Amino acid sequence: MDLRFWADLSVIYLIGMQLVPTILMIVVLYFIVRGVMIARRKATTGVKLAQYYVGIARTQTSRFADKAADPLVRSHAEAAR
């Protein structure tokens, strides 16, 4: 057994030591990506529903704000004449 044998053995040992955490990290990242895809798919329907109701609220708010501001605008316009 010469020095080259021990060098090869140590390289195999070092690669093996890093192979296990690397495989574990790949598995963890795979399941994280799958979880994010599932969460995004489930959240999409809720987001579309929220956008619908926010659009209704925006329209109603604009309409009632114009209705409330109209008398003030008229009075200021008449006062400016």
PDB file of C-alpha atoms in Angstrom:
ATOM      1  CA  MET A   1       0.000   0.000   0.000  1.00  0.00           C
ATOM      2  CA  ASP A   2       1.685   3.086  -1.207  1.00  0.00           C
ATOM      3  CA  LEU A   3       0.818   6.739  -0.789  1.00  0.00           C
ATOM      4  CA  ARG A   4      -1.289   6.864  -3.964  1.00  0.00           C
ATOM      5  CA  PHE A   5      -3.677   4.256  -2.532  1.00  0.00           C
ATOM      6  CA  TRP A   6      -4.223   6.308   0.631  1.00  0.00           C
ATOM      7  CA  ALA A   7      -4.707   9.480  -1.416  1.00  0.00           C
ATOM      8  CA  ASP A   8      -7.384   7.793  -3.518  1.00  0.00           C
ATOM      9  CA  LEU A   9      -9.049   6.408  -0.411  1.00  0.00           C
ATOM     10  CA  SER A  10      -9.113   9.823   1.273  1.00  0.00           C
ATOM     11  CA  VAL A  11     -10.583  11.439  -1.855  1.00  0.00           C
ATOM     12  CA  ILE A  12     -13.350   8.829  -1.944  1.00  0.00           C
ATOM     13  CA  TYR A  13     -13.974   9.397   1.782  1.00  0.00           C
ATOM     14  CA  LEU A  14     -14.157  13.185   1.386  1.00  0.00           C
ATOM     15  CA  ILE A  15     -16.471  12.942  -1.622  1.00  0.00           C
ATOM     16  CA  GLY A  16     -18.689  10.496   0.273  1.00  0.00           C
ATOM     17  CA  MET A  17     -18.855  12.858   3.229  1.00  0.00           C
ATOM     18  CA  GLN A  18     -20.144  15.657   1.010  1.00  0.00           C
ATOM     19  CA  LEU A  19     -22.411  13.460  -1.078  1.00  0.00           C
ATOM     20  CA  VAL A  20     -24.896  12.778   1.736  1.00  0.00           C
ATOM     21  CA  PRO A  21     -25.547  16.453   2.666  1.00  0.00           C
ATOM     22  CA  THR A  22     -25.722  17.368  -1.020  1.00  0.00           C
ATOM     23  CA  ILE A  23     -28.353  14.715  -1.726  1.00  0.00           C
ATOM     24  CA  LEU A  24     -30.297  15.766   1.381  1.00  0.00           C
ATOM     25  CA  MET A  25     -30.187  19.412   0.280  1.00  0.00           C
ATOM     26  CA  ILE A  26     -31.449  18.496  -3.197  1.00  0.00           C
ATOM     27  CA  VAL A  27     -34.351  16.546  -1.668  1.00  0.00           C
ATOM     28  CA  VAL A  28     -35.233  19.423   0.681  1.00  0.00           C
ATOM     29  CA  LEU A  29     -35.137  21.978  -2.140  1.00  0.00           C
ATOM     30  CA  TYR A  30     -37.296  19.712  -4.311  1.00  0.00           C
ATOM     31  CA  PHE A  31     -40.008  19.558  -1.661  1.00  0.00           C
ATOM     32  CA  ILE A  32     -39.763  23.303  -0.988  1.00  0.00           C
ATOM     33  CA  VAL A  33     -40.365  24.003  -4.677  1.00  0.00           C
ATOM     34  CA  ARG A  34     -43.295  21.570  -4.735  1.00  0.00           C
ATOM     35  CA  GLY A  35     -44.782  23.224  -1.633  1.00  0.00           C
ATOM     36  CA  VAL A  36     -44.472  26.692  -3.123  1.00  0.00           C
ATOM     37  CA  MET A  37     -46.151  25.513  -6.330  1.00  0.00           C
ATOM     38  CA  ILE A  38     -49.061  24.019  -4.361  1.00  0.00           C
ATOM     39  CA  ALA A  39     -49.407  27.149  -2.213  1.00  0.00           C
ATOM     40  CA  ARG A  40     -49.354  29.366  -5.308  1.00  0.00           C
ATOM     41  CA  ARG A  41     -52.017  27.260  -7.007  1.00  0.00           C
ATOM     42  CA  LYS A  42     -54.280  27.463  -3.949  1.00  0.00           C
ATOM     43  CA  ALA A  43     -53.666  31.178  -3.433  1.00  0.00           C
ATOM     44  CA  THR A  44     -54.464  32.096  -7.036  1.00  0.00           C
ATOM     45  CA  THR A  45     -58.206  31.517  -6.622  1.00  0.00           C
ATOM     46  CA  GLY A  46     -58.278  33.555  -3.423  1.00  0.00           C
ATOM     47  CA  VAL A  47     -56.333  36.379  -5.020  1.00  0.00           C
ATOM     48  CA  LYS A  48     -58.725  36.558  -7.969  1.00  0.00           C
ATOM     49  CA  LEU A  49     -61.690  36.743  -5.600  1.00  0.00           C
ATOM     50  CA  ALA A  50     -59.950  39.441  -3.544  1.00  0.00           C
ATOM     51  CA  GLN A  51     -59.212  41.445  -6.711  1.00  0.00           C
ATOM     52  CA  TYR A  52     -62.883  41.279  -7.645  1.00  0.00           C
ATOM     53  CA  TYR A  53     -64.047  42.636  -4.275  1.00  0.00           C
ATOM     54  CA  VAL A  54     -61.308  45.284  -4.158  1.00  0.00           C
ATOM     55  CA  GLY A  55     -62.427  46.468  -7.600  1.00  0.00           C
ATOM     56  CA  ILE A  56     -66.013  46.772  -6.342  1.00  0.00           C
ATOM     57  CA  ALA A  57     -64.823  48.672  -3.260  1.00  0.00           C
ATOM     58  CA  ARG A  58     -62.701  51.018  -5.395  1.00  0.00           C
ATOM     59  CA  THR A  59     -65.636  51.805  -7.671  1.00  0.00           C
ATOM     60  CA  GLN A  60     -68.018  52.413  -4.785  1.00  0.00           C
ATOM     61  CA  THR A  61     -65.483  54.543  -2.912  1.00  0.00           C
ATOM     62  CA  SER A  62     -64.875  56.702  -5.967  1.00  0.00           C
ATOM     63  CA  ARG A  63     -68.595  57.094  -6.579  1.00  0.00           C
ATOM     64  CA  PHE A  64     -69.416  58.094  -2.990  1.00  0.00           C
ATOM     65  CA  ALA A  65     -66.380  60.387  -2.760  1.00  0.00           C
ATOM     66  CA  ASP A  66     -67.537  62.232  -5.876  1.00  0.00           C
ATOM     67  CA  LYS A  67     -71.048  62.408  -4.464  1.00  0.00           C
ATOM     68  CA  ALA A  68     -69.773  63.845  -1.154  1.00  0.00           C
ATOM     69  CA  ALA A  69     -67.372  66.327  -2.778  1.00  0.00           C
ATOM     70  CA  ASP A  70     -69.833  67.634  -5.373  1.00  0.00           C
ATOM     71  CA  PRO A  71     -71.630  70.112  -3.033  1.00  0.00           C
ATOM     72  CA  LEU A  72     -68.301  71.449  -1.754  1.00  0.00           C
ATOM     73  CA  VAL A  73     -66.993  71.960  -5.278  1.00  0.00           C
ATOM     74  CA  ARG A  74     -70.183  73.773  -6.297  1.00  0.00           C
ATOM     75  CA  SER A  75     -70.110  76.067  -3.255  1.00  0.00           C
ATOM     76  CA  HIS A  76     -66.455  76.952  -3.839  1.00  0.00           C
ATOM     77  CA  ALA A  77     -67.170  77.579  -7.522  1.00  0.00           C
ATOM     78  CA  GLU A  78     -70.045  79.931  -6.685  1.00  0.00           C
ATOM     79  CA  ALA A  79     -67.972  81.707  -4.048  1.00  0.00           C
ATOM     80  CA  ALA A  80     -65.197  82.265  -6.573  1.00  0.00           C
ATOM     81  CA  ARG A  81     -67.515  84.036  -9.035  1.00  0.00           C
TER      82      ARG A  81
END
